[in-house]
Rosetta silent file (secondary structure, phi, psi, omega in degrees, C-alpha in Angstrom):
SEQUENCE: VAVDPSHPHARPSELDDAVVKAALPLAMLANAPLDLMHVFPHRRGSEGRSTTLDAKIEDLRREDADAFAKFAARYSVPPDRRSLLSGEPAEELLRHAEEKRLGLLVIGSQYLTALDRFLLGSTAESLISQSPCDLLLVRPTGFRDELARHQDLDALRERYAGQTVS
SCORE:     score description
SCORE:     0.000 S_00000001
   1 L     0.000  123.097  178.405  -11.622  -11.734    6.567 S_00000001
   2 E  -102.201  128.649  179.806  -13.094  -12.844    9.887 S_00000001
   3 L  -131.574  166.308  178.761  -16.384  -11.265   10.966 S_00000001
   4 L  -140.044   66.937 -172.831  -18.977  -11.813   13.668 S_00000001
   5 L   -74.981   -6.537 -175.931  -22.233  -10.327   12.332 S_00000001
   6 L   -91.150   -0.790 -176.694  -24.565  -12.332   14.555 S_00000001
   7 L  -125.010   67.034 -174.998  -23.625  -10.610   17.818 S_00000001
   8 L   -65.030  -24.797 -179.026  -24.508   -6.924   17.386 S_00000001
   9 L   -81.734  -36.903 -179.309  -24.678   -6.212   21.133 S_00000001
  10 L   -81.425  -24.887 -176.113  -21.348   -7.789   22.011 S_00000001
  11 L  -147.795  112.073 -176.003  -19.594   -6.504   18.917 S_00000001
  12 L   -58.398  137.358 -179.476  -20.859   -3.540   16.906 S_00000001
  13 H   -63.283  -23.506  177.385  -21.675   -4.372   13.280 S_00000001
  14 H   -59.361  -31.648  179.073  -19.774   -1.213   12.266 S_00000001
  15 H   -66.757  -43.686  177.455  -16.599   -3.074   13.203 S_00000001
  16 H   -61.854  -40.694  176.477  -17.407   -5.922   10.801 S_00000001
  17 H   -61.489  -43.541  179.909  -18.113   -3.359    8.076 S_00000001
  18 H   -63.739  -36.760  179.301  -14.780   -1.648    8.806 S_00000001
  19 H   -63.865  -47.555  179.952  -12.960   -4.991    8.629 S_00000001
  20 H   -65.405  -42.317 -179.323  -14.392   -5.793    5.197 S_00000001
  21 H   -65.454  -27.904  175.105  -13.792   -2.247    3.944 S_00000001
  22 H   -75.637  -33.579 -176.384  -10.131   -2.505    5.022 S_00000001
  23 H   -81.254  -33.353 -175.958   -9.712   -5.864    3.305 S_00000001
  24 H   -55.689  -51.303 -179.468  -11.440   -5.127   -0.025 S_00000001
  25 H   -65.181  -31.045  177.741   -8.817   -2.740   -1.458 S_00000001
  26 H   -66.519  -42.938  177.743   -6.014   -5.060   -0.330 S_00000001
  27 H   -62.679  -41.366  179.370   -7.616   -7.995   -2.118 S_00000001
  28 H   -64.986  -44.627  179.110   -8.078   -5.872   -5.234 S_00000001
  29 H   -61.273  -38.338 -178.747   -4.452   -4.653   -5.167 S_00000001
  30 L   -85.006   -2.658 -175.108   -3.176   -8.207   -4.753 S_00000001
  31 L    52.112   44.447 -177.757   -5.623   -9.486   -7.387 S_00000001
  32 L  -119.739  151.249  177.709   -6.674  -12.047   -4.791 S_00000001
  33 L   -72.099  153.923  175.443  -10.112  -13.303   -3.830 S_00000001
  34 L  -101.195  118.624  175.691  -11.676  -12.139   -0.604 S_00000001
  35 L  -100.573  137.574 -179.418  -12.759  -15.017    1.634 S_00000001
  36 E  -111.249  131.967 -177.961  -15.196  -14.296    4.432 S_00000001
  37 E  -126.968  149.094  172.552  -15.130  -16.368    7.635 S_00000001
  38 E  -147.689  141.809  179.899  -17.254  -16.577   10.731 S_00000001
  39 E  -114.733  119.616  170.930  -16.982  -18.956   13.673 S_00000001
  40 E   -79.851  122.002 -169.865  -20.069  -20.150   15.537 S_00000001
  41 L   -78.660   47.764  177.505  -18.647  -20.641   19.041 S_00000001
  42 L  -155.707  119.414 -176.832  -20.016  -24.121   19.572 S_00000001
  43 L   -78.200  135.973  175.943  -18.646  -27.239   17.971 S_00000001
  44 L   -62.080  146.718  177.074  -21.104  -29.688   16.380 S_00000001
  45 L    93.732  -12.677  178.492  -21.278  -33.017   18.110 S_00000001
  46 L   -90.746    4.550  175.035  -20.834  -31.612   21.596 S_00000001
  47 L   -73.109 -172.277  178.213  -24.600  -31.616   22.037 S_00000001
  48 L   112.898    2.438 -179.776  -26.351  -34.470   23.784 S_00000001
  49 L   -74.521  -50.987  177.842  -26.964  -32.822   27.129 S_00000001
  50 L  -157.382  153.281 -179.602  -30.716  -32.432   26.742 S_00000001
  51 H   -61.006  -40.591 -179.333  -33.186  -32.298   23.899 S_00000001
  52 H   -64.483  -45.673  179.724  -34.208  -28.762   24.864 S_00000001
  53 H   -65.444  -44.342  178.645  -30.617  -27.494   24.967 S_00000001
  54 H   -58.985  -41.898  179.506  -29.709  -29.243   21.702 S_00000001
  55 H   -65.375  -40.681  179.142  -32.738  -27.660   19.993 S_00000001
  56 H   -64.864  -42.230  178.644  -31.805  -24.202   21.314 S_00000001
  57 H   -62.173  -42.034  178.073  -28.203  -24.597   20.088 S_00000001
  58 H   -65.342  -37.872  175.591  -29.473  -25.598   16.629 S_00000001
  59 H   -61.511  -45.888  179.085  -31.790  -22.568   16.574 S_00000001
  60 H   -63.574  -38.698  178.635  -28.850  -20.323   17.463 S_00000001
  61 H   -63.143  -42.202  178.117  -26.697  -22.007   14.813 S_00000001
  62 H   -65.013  -44.169  177.870  -29.362  -21.345   12.146 S_00000001
  63 H   -60.772  -41.946  179.066  -29.740  -17.691   13.237 S_00000001
  64 H   -61.747  -47.154  179.431  -25.970  -17.346   13.157 S_00000001
  65 H   -63.051  -39.904  178.447  -25.733  -18.856    9.666 S_00000001
  66 H   -64.034  -45.497  179.630  -28.533  -16.585    8.417 S_00000001
  67 H   -61.364  -41.239  179.079  -26.843  -13.454    9.813 S_00000001
  68 H   -65.165  -43.757  179.564  -23.547  -14.493    8.213 S_00000001
  69 H   -62.780  -42.036  178.516  -25.201  -15.181    4.830 S_00000001
  70 H   -64.761  -42.289  178.829  -26.946  -11.786    4.869 S_00000001
  71 H   -62.544  -46.523  179.990  -23.725  -10.009    5.786 S_00000001
  72 H   -61.600  -41.341  179.622  -21.802  -11.807    3.021 S_00000001
  73 H   -64.059  -35.771  178.958  -24.515  -11.026    0.466 S_00000001
  74 H   -59.437  -30.683  178.858  -24.345   -7.337    1.381 S_00000001
  75 L  -103.572   13.146  177.840  -20.728   -7.346    0.186 S_00000001
  76 L    56.386   37.129  175.713  -21.416   -9.666   -2.776 S_00000001
  77 L   -84.813  118.075 -176.776  -19.168  -12.420   -1.406 S_00000001
  78 L   -67.034  154.149 -178.575  -20.171  -15.559   -3.342 S_00000001
  79 H   -53.002  -34.143 -179.242  -21.108  -18.699   -1.368 S_00000001
  80 H   -75.227   -3.943  177.424  -17.934  -20.516   -2.435 S_00000001
  81 H  -109.869   12.872 -179.850  -15.828  -17.742   -0.780 S_00000001
  82 E  -111.550  138.426  176.130  -17.654  -18.036    2.575 S_00000001
  83 E  -129.181  115.051  175.491  -16.589  -20.276    5.444 S_00000001
  84 E  -102.523  108.919 -175.740  -18.896  -20.846    8.396 S_00000001
  85 E  -103.415  164.379  177.438  -16.813  -22.619   11.022 S_00000001
  86 E  -133.759  138.546  177.286  -17.761  -24.029   14.433 S_00000001
  87 L   134.756 -158.293  178.682  -15.733  -24.209   17.615 S_00000001
  88 L   -75.393  123.051 -170.536  -13.434  -21.967   19.598 S_00000001
  89 H   -53.301  -51.211 -177.791  -12.914  -18.873   17.382 S_00000001
  90 H   -62.050  -44.929  179.533   -9.126  -18.419   17.647 S_00000001
  91 H   -58.186  -48.017 -177.450   -8.498  -22.133   17.247 S_00000001
  92 H   -69.128  -39.143  177.858  -10.757  -22.438   14.201 S_00000001
  93 H   -65.727  -40.058  177.407   -9.411  -19.296   12.513 S_00000001
  94 H   -63.812  -46.075  179.108   -5.834  -20.513   13.007 S_00000001
  95 H   -60.724  -44.558 -178.605   -6.695  -23.960   11.634 S_00000001
  96 H   -65.380  -42.672  179.074   -8.515  -22.439    8.656 S_00000001
  97 H   -61.068  -41.190  178.805   -5.669  -20.001    7.898 S_00000001
  98 H   -67.372  -48.992 -177.449   -3.174  -22.875    7.941 S_00000001
  99 H   -61.111  -42.679 -177.740   -5.380  -25.212    5.890 S_00000001
 100 H   -88.254   -3.324 -179.540   -6.157  -22.584    3.231 S_00000001
 101 L    53.592   50.688 -178.767   -2.598  -21.211    3.300 S_00000001
 102 L   -66.306  145.606  176.687   -3.883  -17.670    3.726 S_00000001
 103 L   -91.155  -29.174 -178.351   -1.484  -14.816    3.069 S_00000001
 104 E  -148.637  133.910  174.993   -3.355  -12.278    5.170 S_00000001
 105 E  -115.702  125.591 -178.970   -6.015  -12.557    7.823 S_00000001
 106 E  -110.405  124.038 -178.078   -8.041   -9.400    8.545 S_00000001
 107 E  -134.594  161.425  173.824   -9.872   -9.274   11.873 S_00000001
 108 E  -102.445  154.319  177.362  -11.578   -6.752   14.109 S_00000001
 109 L  -143.126  133.098  176.724  -10.741   -6.171   17.730 S_00000001
 110 L  -114.523  164.473 -179.785  -12.628   -4.249   20.352 S_00000001
 111 L   -68.893  130.842  173.656  -11.555   -3.115   23.784 S_00000001
 112 L  -118.338  137.172  173.625  -11.988   -5.751   26.490 S_00000001
 113 L   -69.043  166.742  178.738  -11.663   -5.037   30.181 S_00000001
 114 H   -58.795  -39.441  179.294   -9.236   -7.188   32.145 S_00000001
 115 H   -65.887  -43.522  176.981  -12.193   -9.161   33.516 S_00000001
 116 H   -58.917  -45.145 -179.107  -13.632   -9.723   30.019 S_00000001
 117 H   -62.991  -39.494  179.253  -10.233  -10.894   28.794 S_00000001
 118 H   -65.555  -45.252 -176.738   -9.920  -13.235   31.782 S_00000001
 119 H   -77.428  -41.697 -173.286  -13.405  -14.686   31.340 S_00000001
 120 H  -102.211  -23.361 -171.861  -13.662  -14.675   27.553 S_00000001
 121 L    78.404  174.646  177.486  -10.086  -14.551   26.361 S_00000001
 122 L  -127.715  113.571  178.534   -9.099  -12.448   23.400 S_00000001
 123 H   -58.903  -43.082 -179.206   -9.306  -13.964   19.955 S_00000001
 124 H   -59.939  -44.580  179.886   -7.135  -11.153   18.591 S_00000001
 125 H   -61.429  -41.462  178.254   -4.384  -11.776   21.172 S_00000001
 126 H   -63.652  -42.732 -178.702   -4.328  -15.490   20.343 S_00000001
 127 H   -67.317  -39.153 -179.963   -4.175  -14.788   16.620 S_00000001
 128 H   -58.783  -43.470 -175.362   -1.413  -12.199   16.993 S_00000001
 129 H   -83.452  -16.582 -173.260    0.851  -14.643   18.758 S_00000001
 130 H  -125.402   -4.109 -173.215    0.023  -17.759   16.701 S_00000001
 131 L   -61.668  133.309  177.633   -1.089  -16.750   13.204 S_00000001
 132 L   -80.099   -1.333 -178.425    0.623  -18.639   10.376 S_00000001
 133 L  -137.160  174.923  175.811    0.103  -15.610    8.100 S_00000001
 134 E   -63.535  153.018 -175.603    0.207  -11.826    8.248 S_00000001
 135 E  -132.491  130.359  173.843   -2.527  -10.272   10.329 S_00000001
 136 E  -111.832  121.332 -178.162   -4.296   -6.935    9.923 S_00000001
 137 E  -103.873  122.444 -179.868   -6.116   -5.801   13.047 S_00000001
 138 E  -108.122  128.521 -179.294   -8.941   -3.291   12.577 S_00000001
 139 L  -106.689  151.898 -178.583  -10.184   -1.426   15.624 S_00000001
 140 L   -73.590  160.067  173.536  -13.574    0.239   16.037 S_00000001
 141 L   -57.845  136.073  178.280  -14.135    3.968   16.028 S_00000001
 142 L    86.779    2.356 -178.336  -13.544    5.279   19.543 S_00000001
 143 H   -57.446  -47.053 -177.379  -11.194    2.441   20.558 S_00000001
 144 H   -62.636  -41.012  178.496   -8.484    4.834   21.732 S_00000001
 145 H   -64.083  -43.254  179.029  -10.972    6.874   23.790 S_00000001
 146 H   -63.242  -42.210  177.582  -12.370    3.734   25.438 S_00000001
 147 H   -61.757  -46.153  179.785   -8.857    2.526   26.247 S_00000001
 148 H   -62.959  -40.381  179.334   -7.910    5.897   27.759 S_00000001
 149 H   -60.398  -44.324  179.847  -11.122    5.970   29.809 S_00000001
 150 H   -70.200  -35.092  176.976  -10.362    2.555   31.323 S_00000001
 151 H   -66.122  -38.511  176.599   -6.721    3.465   31.962 S_00000001
 152 H   -62.769  -42.761  178.303   -7.882    6.598   33.811 S_00000001
 153 H   -63.985  -41.143  178.080  -10.243    4.482   35.929 S_00000001
 154 H   -62.495  -40.940  179.190   -7.452    2.002   36.688 S_00000001
 155 H   -64.099  -40.831  177.671   -5.158    4.856   37.745 S_00000001
 156 H   -64.269  -43.091  178.805   -7.843    6.234   40.067 S_00000001
 157 H   -60.847  -43.218 -179.369   -8.444    2.811   41.609 S_00000001
 158 H   -65.798  -41.082 -178.379   -4.715    2.362   42.208 S_00000001
 159 H   -63.810  -39.598 -175.151   -4.338    5.854   43.697 S_00000001
 160 L  -104.658   14.416  179.682   -7.183    5.386   46.155 S_00000001
 161 L   -59.822  134.041  176.632   -6.744    1.661   46.881 S_00000001
 162 L    83.668   -7.701  179.614   -7.254    0.863   50.531 S_00000001
 163 L   -91.495  147.654  176.807   -8.779    4.236   51.373 S_00000001
 164 L  -102.941  149.211  178.870  -12.291    4.530   52.701 S_00000001
 165 L  -100.546  130.093  179.009  -14.758    7.153   51.604 S_00000001
 166 L  -119.287    0.000    0.000  -16.625    9.014   54.347 S_00000001
């Protein structure tokens, strides 16, 4: 189960809760352990730019690790079933899934605008096309409404493209 509990503004914590709640009964049915993963999006060793920046990155890494530990404890996931990874999220999740020979990877996905996808990429899209195991994608409440709202806006932009408003 991949979660991102340290970024509540960019990704609602309800989504992480929904991801775990979707995975728990599957793990129980399969009589399999539930492993919890989180990727801090900065690889160790790439510091060295400035002392101030390195210190800030380490502070963020500690905050990230604390948020992940608290989230895992809330679901009683023991420390030996937790993996705190560092690097590019899709890359690290794929590597971890391959290394651990996971049978199922459960992730959350939220709606991204085209610009967000262009600038940030989509971890879910990368995992869908490259995952070495089955993948369960959990979407947040309201995902369909948000998607429809953006599609309506895109249709309006296309309809009125090139026209001026007076």
